[in-house]
Amino acid sequence: MSSDIDFDLSPDQWEVLKALRNPASYGRLTKAYVVEDLVKLGLVAIRDSVPEMTLTGRKVLVRGSCHLLDLAA
C-alpha cells in the first residue's frame, strides 16, 4: 500500500467510512467524534453540514478493504 494513503484506522473509523459510501446512511452516523477524526485525516469533508467521503477517503476504503475482512471475522 502506498504510504500516502496508508492509514491505521480503528474499527469505528472503518465503519463510518464504509457507511459514507451510501448517502442514505448519513443520518445513522451517531459517532460524531469518529467523523471529526476522519475529517482531520482528510478522509471526510463536511459540506452543508453533511459528512462526505473525499477522494482520499475513497482510495483508503478501496485499498483498505483487506483490513475490513479482518474486522468481519
PDB file of N, CA, C and O in Angstrom:
ATOM      1  N   MET A   1       0.846  -1.176   0.000  1.00  0.00           N
ATOM      2  CA  MET A   1       0.000   0.000   0.000  1.00  0.00           C
ATOM      3  C   MET A   1       0.887   1.233   0.000  1.00  0.00           C
ATOM      4  O   MET A   1       1.891   1.289   0.679  1.00  0.00           O
ATOM      5  N   SER A   2       0.540   2.205  -0.758  1.00  0.00           N
ATOM      6  CA  SER A   2       1.309   3.437  -0.837  1.00  0.00           C
ATOM      7  C   SER A   2       1.267   4.177   0.489  1.00  0.00           C
ATOM      8  O   SER A   2       0.244   4.227   1.152  1.00  0.00           O
ATOM      9  N   SER A   3       2.392   4.774   0.866  1.00  0.00           N
ATOM     10  CA  SER A   3       2.473   5.440   2.162  1.00  0.00           C
ATOM     11  C   SER A   3       1.590   6.676   2.234  1.00  0.00           C
ATOM     12  O   SER A   3       1.230   7.108   3.314  1.00  0.00           O
ATOM     13  N   ASP A   4       1.219   7.255   1.087  1.00  0.00           N
ATOM     14  CA  ASP A   4       0.388   8.450   1.128  1.00  0.00           C
ATOM     15  C   ASP A   4      -1.062   8.145   1.483  1.00  0.00           C
ATOM     16  O   ASP A   4      -1.808   9.047   1.834  1.00  0.00           O
ATOM     17  N   ILE A   5      -1.467   6.877   1.405  1.00  0.00           N
ATOM     18  CA  ILE A   5      -2.827   6.535   1.804  1.00  0.00           C
ATOM     19  C   ILE A   5      -2.830   5.350   2.778  1.00  0.00           C
ATOM     20  O   ILE A   5      -3.793   4.621   2.870  1.00  0.00           O
ATOM     21  N   ASP A   6      -1.754   5.176   3.492  1.00  0.00           N
ATOM     22  CA  ASP A   6      -1.644   4.098   4.464  1.00  0.00           C
ATOM     23  C   ASP A   6      -2.073   4.622   5.835  1.00  0.00           C
ATOM     24  O   ASP A   6      -1.326   5.325   6.498  1.00  0.00           O
ATOM     25  N   PHE A   7      -3.296   4.311   6.226  1.00  0.00           N
ATOM     26  CA  PHE A   7      -3.841   4.772   7.490  1.00  0.00           C
ATOM     27  C   PHE A   7      -4.141   3.575   8.377  1.00  0.00           C
ATOM     28  O   PHE A   7      -4.630   2.554   7.899  1.00  0.00           O
ATOM     29  N   ASP A   8      -3.865   3.719   9.652  1.00  0.00           N
ATOM     30  CA  ASP A   8      -4.185   2.686  10.633  1.00  0.00           C
ATOM     31  C   ASP A   8      -5.466   3.118  11.335  1.00  0.00           C
ATOM     32  O   ASP A   8      -5.424   3.753  12.380  1.00  0.00           O
ATOM     33  N   LEU A   9      -6.609   2.789  10.728  1.00  0.00           N
ATOM     34  CA  LEU A   9      -7.893   3.234  11.242  1.00  0.00           C
ATOM     35  C   LEU A   9      -8.454   2.252  12.261  1.00  0.00           C
ATOM     36  O   LEU A   9      -8.244   1.044  12.159  1.00  0.00           O
ATOM     37  N   SER A  10      -9.203   2.788  13.203  1.00  0.00           N
ATOM     38  CA  SER A  10      -9.878   1.952  14.197  1.00  0.00           C
ATOM     39  C   SER A  10     -11.086   1.290  13.535  1.00  0.00           C
ATOM     40  O   SER A  10     -11.558   1.741  12.480  1.00  0.00           O
ATOM     41  N   PRO A  11     -11.625   0.245  14.151  1.00  0.00           N
ATOM     42  CA  PRO A  11     -12.838  -0.381  13.597  1.00  0.00           C
ATOM     43  C   PRO A  11     -13.991   0.619  13.450  1.00  0.00           C
ATOM     44  O   PRO A  11     -14.718   0.583  12.451  1.00  0.00           O
ATOM     45  N   ASP A  12     -14.144   1.537  14.396  1.00  0.00           N
ATOM     46  CA  ASP A  12     -15.198   2.555  14.300  1.00  0.00           C
ATOM     47  C   ASP A  12     -14.977   3.464  13.092  1.00  0.00           C
ATOM     48  O   ASP A  12     -15.921   3.821  12.395  1.00  0.00           O
ATOM     49  N   GLN A  13     -13.726   3.837  12.852  1.00  0.00           N
ATOM     50  CA  GLN A  13     -13.430   4.693  11.713  1.00  0.00           C
ATOM     51  C   GLN A  13     -13.709   3.976  10.400  1.00  0.00           C
ATOM     52  O   GLN A  13     -14.250   4.565   9.470  1.00  0.00           O
ATOM     53  N   TRP A  14     -13.356   2.684  10.321  1.00  0.00           N
ATOM     54  CA  TRP A  14     -13.673   1.916   9.116  1.00  0.00           C
ATOM     55  C   TRP A  14     -15.184   1.850   8.902  1.00  0.00           C
ATOM     56  O   TRP A  14     -15.664   1.989   7.779  1.00  0.00           O
ATOM     57  N   GLU A  15     -15.928   1.633   9.971  1.00  0.00           N
ATOM     58  CA  GLU A  15     -17.386   1.522   9.858  1.00  0.00           C
ATOM     59  C   GLU A  15     -18.000   2.815   9.348  1.00  0.00           C
ATOM     60  O   GLU A  15     -18.893   2.791   8.499  1.00  0.00           O
ATOM     61  N   VAL A  16     -17.536   3.952   9.865  1.00  0.00           N
ATOM     62  CA  VAL A  16     -18.062   5.240   9.405  1.00  0.00           C
ATOM     63  C   VAL A  16     -17.685   5.464   7.948  1.00  0.00           C
ATOM     64  O   VAL A  16     -18.517   5.892   7.146  1.00  0.00           O
ATOM     65  N   LEU A  17     -16.453   5.165   7.587  1.00  0.00           N
ATOM     66  CA  LEU A  17     -16.020   5.338   6.203  1.00  0.00           C
ATOM     67  C   LEU A  17     -16.855   4.465   5.272  1.00  0.00           C
ATOM     68  O   LEU A  17     -17.302   4.920   4.211  1.00  0.00           O
ATOM     69  N   LYS A  18     -17.111   3.225   5.670  1.00  0.00           N
ATOM     70  CA  LYS A  18     -17.970   2.344   4.864  1.00  0.00           C
ATOM     71  C   LYS A  18     -19.378   2.918   4.767  1.00  0.00           C
ATOM     72  O   LYS A  18     -19.997   2.871   3.703  1.00  0.00           O
ATOM     73  N   ALA A  19     -19.902   3.442   5.866  1.00  0.00           N
ATOM     74  CA  ALA A  19     -21.271   3.977   5.877  1.00  0.00           C
ATOM     75  C   ALA A  19     -21.410   5.170   4.944  1.00  0.00           C
ATOM     76  O   ALA A  19     -22.492   5.391   4.389  1.00  0.00           O
ATOM     77  N   LEU A  20     -20.349   5.927   4.762  1.00  0.00           N
ATOM     78  CA  LEU A  20     -20.418   7.106   3.909  1.00  0.00           C
ATOM     79  C   LEU A  20     -20.490   6.769   2.423  1.00  0.00           C
ATOM     80  O   LEU A  20     -20.715   7.653   1.599  1.00  0.00           O
ATOM     81  N   ARG A  21     -20.333   5.508   2.079  1.00  0.00           N
ATOM     82  CA  ARG A  21     -20.498   5.111   0.673  1.00  0.00           C
ATOM     83  C   ARG A  21     -21.932   5.287   0.237  1.00  0.00           C
ATOM     84  O   ARG A  21     -22.210   5.531  -0.920  1.00  0.00           O
ATOM     85  N   ASN A  22     -22.858   5.133   1.173  1.00  0.00           N
ATOM     86  CA  ASN A  22     -24.285   5.145   0.870  1.00  0.00           C
ATOM     87  C   ASN A  22     -24.916   6.421   1.428  1.00  0.00           C
ATOM     88  O   ASN A  22     -24.991   6.581   2.643  1.00  0.00           O
ATOM     89  N   PRO A  23     -25.381   7.336   0.564  1.00  0.00           N
ATOM     90  CA  PRO A  23     -25.960   8.591   1.056  1.00  0.00           C
ATOM     91  C   PRO A  23     -27.125   8.396   2.026  1.00  0.00           C
ATOM     92  O   PRO A  23     -27.349   9.219   2.897  1.00  0.00           O
ATOM     93  N   ALA A  24     -27.839   7.296   1.934  1.00  0.00           N
ATOM     94  CA  ALA A  24     -28.960   7.050   2.843  1.00  0.00           C
ATOM     95  C   ALA A  24     -28.490   6.805   4.272  1.00  0.00           C
ATOM     96  O   ALA A  24     -29.271   6.909   5.211  1.00  0.00           O
ATOM     97  N   SER A  25     -27.209   6.503   4.452  1.00  0.00           N
ATOM     98  CA  SER A  25     -26.692   6.180   5.781  1.00  0.00           C
ATOM     99  C   SER A  25     -26.257   7.411   6.569  1.00  0.00           C
ATOM    100  O   SER A  25     -25.925   7.300   7.738  1.00  0.00           O
ATOM    101  N   TYR A  26     -26.226   8.572   5.954  1.00  0.00           N
ATOM    102  CA  TYR A  26     -25.730   9.764   6.636  1.00  0.00           C
ATOM    103  C   TYR A  26     -26.448  10.005   7.955  1.00  0.00           C
ATOM    104  O   TYR A  26     -25.836  10.411   8.922  1.00  0.00           O
ATOM    105  N   GLY A  27     -27.733   9.772   7.999  1.00  0.00           N
ATOM    106  CA  GLY A  27     -28.496  10.013   9.221  1.00  0.00           C
ATOM    107  C   GLY A  27     -28.182   9.035  10.331  1.00  0.00           C
ATOM    108  O   GLY A  27     -28.484   9.280  11.487  1.00  0.00           O
ATOM    109  N   ARG A  28     -27.534   7.926   9.999  1.00  0.00           N
ATOM    110  CA  ARG A  28     -27.226   6.903  11.002  1.00  0.00           C
ATOM    111  C   ARG A  28     -25.851   7.073  11.634  1.00  0.00           C
ATOM    112  O   ARG A  28     -25.465   6.281  12.467  1.00  0.00           O
ATOM    113  N   LEU A  29     -25.113   8.096  11.256  1.00  0.00           N
ATOM    114  CA  LEU A  29     -23.779   8.304  11.809  1.00  0.00           C
ATOM    115  C   LEU A  29     -23.909   8.958  13.180  1.00  0.00           C
ATOM    116  O   LEU A  29     -24.115  10.155  13.288  1.00  0.00           O
ATOM    117  N   THR A  30     -23.822   8.149  14.205  1.00  0.00           N
ATOM    118  CA  THR A  30     -24.041   8.646  15.555  1.00  0.00           C
ATOM    119  C   THR A  30     -22.751   8.998  16.278  1.00  0.00           C
ATOM    120  O   THR A  30     -22.793   9.629  17.312  1.00  0.00           O
ATOM    121  N   LYS A  31     -21.643   8.605  15.751  1.00  0.00           N
ATOM    122  CA  LYS A  31     -20.357   8.845  16.412  1.00  0.00           C
ATOM    123  C   LYS A  31     -19.670  10.048  15.777  1.00  0.00           C
ATOM    124  O   LYS A  31     -18.773   9.919  14.955  1.00  0.00           O
ATOM    125  N   ALA A  32     -20.097  11.235  16.213  1.00  0.00           N
ATOM    126  CA  ALA A  32     -19.578  12.479  15.627  1.00  0.00           C
ATOM    127  C   ALA A  32     -18.074  12.608  15.828  1.00  0.00           C
ATOM    128  O   ALA A  32     -17.372  13.128  14.958  1.00  0.00           O
ATOM    129  N   TYR A  33     -17.566  12.108  16.955  1.00  0.00           N
ATOM    130  CA  TYR A  33     -16.126  12.217  17.204  1.00  0.00           C
ATOM    131  C   TYR A  33     -15.323  11.398  16.196  1.00  0.00           C
ATOM    132  O   TYR A  33     -14.203  11.783  15.834  1.00  0.00           O
ATOM    133  N   VAL A  34     -15.885  10.304  15.709  1.00  0.00           N
ATOM    134  CA  VAL A  34     -15.195   9.497  14.698  1.00  0.00           C
ATOM    135  C   VAL A  34     -15.165  10.262  13.378  1.00  0.00           C
ATOM    136  O   VAL A  34     -14.142  10.294  12.693  1.00  0.00           O
ATOM    137  N   VAL A  35     -16.280  10.896  13.040  1.00  0.00           N
ATOM    138  CA  VAL A  35     -16.331  11.700  11.820  1.00  0.00           C
ATOM    139  C   VAL A  35     -15.310  12.837  11.912  1.00  0.00           C
ATOM    140  O   VAL A  35     -14.584  13.104  10.953  1.00  0.00           O
ATOM    141  N   GLU A  36     -15.234  13.485  13.071  1.00  0.00           N
ATOM    142  CA  GLU A  36     -14.265  14.567  13.260  1.00  0.00           C
ATOM    143  C   GLU A  36     -12.832  14.065  13.054  1.00  0.00           C
ATOM    144  O   GLU A  36     -12.015  14.755  12.439  1.00  0.00           O
ATOM    145  N   ASP A  37     -12.534  12.882  13.566  1.00  0.00           N
ATOM    146  CA  ASP A  37     -11.196  12.311  13.374  1.00  0.00           C
ATOM    147  C   ASP A  37     -10.908  12.067  11.889  1.00  0.00           C
ATOM    148  O   ASP A  37      -9.805  12.318  11.415  1.00  0.00           O
ATOM    149  N   LEU A  38     -11.913  11.569  11.172  1.00  0.00           N
ATOM    150  CA  LEU A  38     -11.734  11.307   9.745  1.00  0.00           C
ATOM    151  C   LEU A  38     -11.570  12.603   8.958  1.00  0.00           C
ATOM    152  O   LEU A  38     -10.833  12.647   7.975  1.00  0.00           O
ATOM    153  N   VAL A  39     -12.229  13.672   9.413  1.00  0.00           N
ATOM    154  CA  VAL A  39     -12.052  14.986   8.784  1.00  0.00           C
ATOM    155  C   VAL A  39     -10.617  15.448   8.985  1.00  0.00           C
ATOM    156  O   VAL A  39      -9.967  15.932   8.045  1.00  0.00           O
ATOM    157  N   LYS A  40     -10.085  15.276  10.196  1.00  0.00           N
ATOM    158  CA  LYS A  40      -8.709  15.682  10.484  1.00  0.00           C
ATOM    159  C   LYS A  40      -7.704  14.913   9.623  1.00  0.00           C
ATOM    160  O   LYS A  40      -6.667  15.446   9.252  1.00  0.00           O
ATOM    161  N   LEU A  41      -8.034  13.669   9.312  1.00  0.00           N
ATOM    162  CA  LEU A  41      -7.152  12.849   8.471  1.00  0.00           C
ATOM    163  C   LEU A  41      -7.313  13.159   6.987  1.00  0.00           C
ATOM    164  O   LEU A  41      -6.555  12.652   6.154  1.00  0.00           O
ATOM    165  N   GLY A  42      -8.332  13.958   6.635  1.00  0.00           N
ATOM    166  CA  GLY A  42      -8.579  14.299   5.237  1.00  0.00           C
ATOM    167  C   GLY A  42      -9.358  13.249   4.479  1.00  0.00           C
ATOM    168  O   GLY A  42      -9.414  13.274   3.252  1.00  0.00           O
ATOM    169  N   LEU A  43      -9.974  12.322   5.200  1.00  0.00           N
ATOM    170  CA  LEU A  43     -10.725  11.251   4.549  1.00  0.00           C
ATOM    171  C   LEU A  43     -12.199  11.601   4.374  1.00  0.00           C
ATOM    172  O   LEU A  43     -12.898  10.989   3.564  1.00  0.00           O
ATOM    173  N   VAL A  44     -12.660  12.570   5.141  1.00  0.00           N
ATOM    174  CA  VAL A  44     -14.048  13.013   5.103  1.00  0.00           C
ATOM    175  C   VAL A  44     -14.048  14.538   5.109  1.00  0.00           C
ATOM    176  O   VAL A  44     -13.202  15.157   5.756  1.00  0.00           O
ATOM    177  N   ALA A  45     -14.992  15.126   4.389  1.00  0.00           N
ATOM    178  CA  ALA A  45     -15.189  16.574   4.402  1.00  0.00           C
ATOM    179  C   ALA A  45     -16.638  16.838   4.804  1.00  0.00           C
ATOM    180  O   ALA A  45     -17.516  16.014   4.565  1.00  0.00           O
ATOM    181  N   ILE A  46     -16.865  17.977   5.412  1.00  0.00           N
ATOM    182  CA  ILE A  46     -18.227  18.369   5.783  1.00  0.00           C
ATOM    183  C   ILE A  46     -18.686  19.418   4.775  1.00  0.00           C
ATOM    184  O   ILE A  46     -18.076  20.470   4.642  1.00  0.00           O
ATOM    185  N   ARG A  47     -19.763  19.111   4.066  1.00  0.00           N
ATOM    186  CA  ARG A  47     -20.336  20.038   3.100  1.00  0.00           C
ATOM    187  C   ARG A  47     -21.812  20.217   3.423  1.00  0.00           C
ATOM    188  O   ARG A  47     -22.555  19.242   3.476  1.00  0.00           O
ATOM    189  N   ASP A  48     -22.208  21.453   3.672  1.00  0.00           N
ATOM    190  CA  ASP A  48     -23.593  21.755   4.052  1.00  0.00           C
ATOM    191  C   ASP A  48     -24.027  20.922   5.257  1.00  0.00           C
ATOM    192  O   ASP A  48     -25.123  20.355   5.275  1.00  0.00           O
ATOM    193  N   SER A  49     -23.151  20.820   6.224  1.00  0.00           N
ATOM    194  CA  SER A  49     -23.384  20.095   7.486  1.00  0.00           C
ATOM    195  C   SER A  49     -23.555  18.592   7.297  1.00  0.00           C
ATOM    196  O   SER A  49     -24.068  17.910   8.178  1.00  0.00           O
ATOM    197  N   VAL A  50     -23.137  18.075   6.158  1.00  0.00           N
ATOM    198  CA  VAL A  50     -23.264  16.646   5.873  1.00  0.00           C
ATOM    199  C   VAL A  50     -21.871  16.076   5.604  1.00  0.00           C
ATOM    200  O   VAL A  50     -21.137  16.607   4.768  1.00  0.00           O
ATOM    201  N   PRO A  51     -21.491  14.996   6.303  1.00  0.00           N
ATOM    202  CA  PRO A  51     -20.184  14.383   6.030  1.00  0.00           C
ATOM    203  C   PRO A  51     -20.175  13.714   4.658  1.00  0.00           C
ATOM    204  O   PRO A  51     -21.162  13.115   4.237  1.00  0.00           O
ATOM    205  N   GLU A  52     -19.052  13.856   3.982  1.00  0.00           N
ATOM    206  CA  GLU A  52     -18.909  13.318   2.633  1.00  0.00           C
ATOM    207  C   GLU A  52     -17.493  12.769   2.483  1.00  0.00           C
ATOM    208  O   GLU A  52     -16.527  13.411   2.876  1.00  0.00           O
ATOM    209  N   MET A  53     -17.382  11.590   1.946  1.00  0.00           N
ATOM    210  CA  MET A  53     -16.070  10.984   1.765  1.00  0.00           C
ATOM    211  C   MET A  53     -15.292  11.752   0.705  1.00  0.00           C
ATOM    212  O   MET A  53     -15.847  12.110  -0.338  1.00  0.00           O
ATOM    213  N   THR A  54     -14.013  12.003   0.969  1.00  0.00           N
ATOM    214  CA  THR A  54     -13.151  12.676  -0.001  1.00  0.00           C
ATOM    215  C   THR A  54     -12.572  11.640  -0.962  1.00  0.00           C
ATOM    216  O   THR A  54     -12.722  10.424  -0.757  1.00  0.00           O
ATOM    217  N   LEU A  55     -11.903  12.127  -1.976  1.00  0.00           N
ATOM    218  CA  LEU A  55     -11.245  11.226  -2.921  1.00  0.00           C
ATOM    219  C   LEU A  55     -10.223  10.354  -2.195  1.00  0.00           C
ATOM    220  O   LEU A  55     -10.128   9.150  -2.440  1.00  0.00           O
ATOM    221  N   THR A  56      -9.482  10.961  -1.279  1.00  0.00           N
ATOM    222  CA  THR A  56      -8.509  10.190  -0.489  1.00  0.00           C
ATOM    223  C   THR A  56      -9.227   9.146   0.352  1.00  0.00           C
ATOM    224  O   THR A  56      -8.764   8.007   0.470  1.00  0.00           O
ATOM    225  N   GLY A  57     -10.358   9.506   0.930  1.00  0.00           N
ATOM    226  CA  GLY A  57     -11.140   8.563   1.718  1.00  0.00           C
ATOM    227  C   GLY A  57     -11.590   7.364   0.897  1.00  0.00           C
ATOM    228  O   GLY A  57     -11.554   6.224   1.353  1.00  0.00           O
ATOM    229  N   ARG A  58     -11.991   7.627  -0.342  1.00  0.00           N
ATOM    230  CA  ARG A  58     -12.402   6.524  -1.232  1.00  0.00           C
ATOM    231  C   ARG A  58     -11.222   5.596  -1.528  1.00  0.00           C
ATOM    232  O   ARG A  58     -11.367   4.380  -1.530  1.00  0.00           O
ATOM    233  N   LYS A  59     -10.056   6.195  -1.777  1.00  0.00           N
ATOM    234  CA  LYS A  59      -8.868   5.377  -2.054  1.00  0.00           C
ATOM    235  C   LYS A  59      -8.504   4.521  -0.839  1.00  0.00           C
ATOM    236  O   LYS A  59      -8.182   3.344  -0.980  1.00  0.00           O
ATOM    237  N   VAL A  60      -8.573   5.120   0.338  1.00  0.00           N
ATOM    238  CA  VAL A  60      -8.259   4.380   1.565  1.00  0.00           C
ATOM    239  C   VAL A  60      -9.249   3.236   1.753  1.00  0.00           C
ATOM    240  O   VAL A  60      -8.864   2.119   2.101  1.00  0.00           O
ATOM    241  N   LEU A  61     -10.514   3.495   1.501  1.00  0.00           N
ATOM    242  CA  LEU A  61     -11.536   2.461   1.664  1.00  0.00           C
ATOM    243  C   LEU A  61     -11.303   1.307   0.694  1.00  0.00           C
ATOM    244  O   LEU A  61     -11.348   0.139   1.091  1.00  0.00           O
ATOM    245  N   VAL A  62     -11.009   1.627  -0.552  1.00  0.00           N
ATOM    246  CA  VAL A  62     -10.776   0.573  -1.551  1.00  0.00           C
ATOM    247  C   VAL A  62      -9.509  -0.204  -1.223  1.00  0.00           C
ATOM    248  O   VAL A  62      -9.504  -1.430  -1.187  1.00  0.00           O
ATOM    249  N   ARG A  63      -8.427   0.500  -0.942  1.00  0.00           N
ATOM    250  CA  ARG A  63      -7.160  -0.187  -0.656  1.00  0.00           C
ATOM    251  C   ARG A  63      -7.164  -0.877   0.690  1.00  0.00           C
ATOM    252  O   ARG A  63      -6.444  -1.839   0.899  1.00  0.00           O
ATOM    253  N   GLY A  64      -7.976  -0.393   1.601  1.00  0.00           N
ATOM    254  CA  GLY A  64      -8.030  -0.980   2.934  1.00  0.00           C
ATOM    255  C   GLY A  64      -9.068  -2.056   3.074  1.00  0.00           C
ATOM    256  O   GLY A  64      -9.309  -2.556   4.177  1.00  0.00           O
ATOM    257  N   SER A  65      -9.702  -2.447   1.993  1.00  0.00           N
ATOM    258  CA  SER A  65     -10.773  -3.427   2.081  1.00  0.00           C
ATOM    259  C   SER A  65     -10.283  -4.756   2.658  1.00  0.00           C
ATOM    260  O   SER A  65     -11.052  -5.475   3.278  1.00  0.00           O
ATOM    261  N   CYS A  66      -9.000  -5.074   2.505  1.00  0.00           N
ATOM    262  CA  CYS A  66      -8.477  -6.311   3.104  1.00  0.00           C
ATOM    263  C   CYS A  66      -8.520  -6.211   4.631  1.00  0.00           C
ATOM    264  O   CYS A  66      -8.743  -7.205   5.315  1.00  0.00           O
ATOM    265  N   HIS A  67      -8.347  -5.009   5.186  1.00  0.00           N
ATOM    266  CA  HIS A  67      -8.463  -4.821   6.646  1.00  0.00           C
ATOM    267  C   HIS A  67      -9.903  -5.038   7.092  1.00  0.00           C
ATOM    268  O   HIS A  67     -10.155  -5.513   8.191  1.00  0.00           O
ATOM    269  N   LEU A  68     -10.844  -4.682   6.248  1.00  0.00           N
ATOM    270  CA  LEU A  68     -12.248  -4.837   6.595  1.00  0.00           C
ATOM    271  C   LEU A  68     -12.632  -6.309   6.696  1.00  0.00           C
ATOM    272  O   LEU A  68     -13.477  -6.678   7.516  1.00  0.00           O
ATOM    273  N   LEU A  69     -11.992  -7.147   5.906  1.00  0.00           N
ATOM    274  CA  LEU A  69     -12.262  -8.578   6.015  1.00  0.00           C
ATOM    275  C   LEU A  69     -11.814  -9.110   7.368  1.00  0.00           C
ATOM    276  O   LEU A  69     -12.473  -9.961   7.959  1.00  0.00           O
ATOM    277  N   ASP A  70     -10.705  -8.590   7.886  1.00  0.00           N
ATOM    278  CA  ASP A  70     -10.224  -8.995   9.197  1.00  0.00           C
ATOM    279  C   ASP A  70     -11.205  -8.574  10.289  1.00  0.00           C
ATOM    280  O   ASP A  70     -11.396  -9.278  11.276  1.00  0.00           O
ATOM    281  N   LEU A  71     -11.850  -7.428  10.128  1.00  0.00           N
ATOM    282  CA  LEU A  71     -12.809  -6.952  11.130  1.00  0.00           C
ATOM    283  C   LEU A  71     -14.057  -7.814  11.157  1.00  0.00           C
ATOM    284  O   LEU A  71     -14.688  -7.972  12.198  1.00  0.00           O
ATOM    285  N   ALA A  72     -14.431  -8.354  10.021  1.00  0.00           N
ATOM    286  CA  ALA A  72     -15.651  -9.165   9.932  1.00  0.00           C
ATOM    287  C   ALA A  72     -15.474 -10.533  10.583  1.00  0.00           C
ATOM    288  O   ALA A  72     -16.432 -11.151  11.003  1.00  0.00           O
ATOM    289  N   ALA A  73     -14.252 -10.991  10.682  1.00  0.00           N
ATOM    290  CA  ALA A  73     -14.000 -12.333  11.215  1.00  0.00           C
ATOM    291  C   ALA A  73     -14.144 -12.391  12.711  1.00  0.00           C
ATOM    292  O   ALA A  73     -14.244 -11.498  13.426  1.00  0.00           O
TER     293      ALA A  73
END
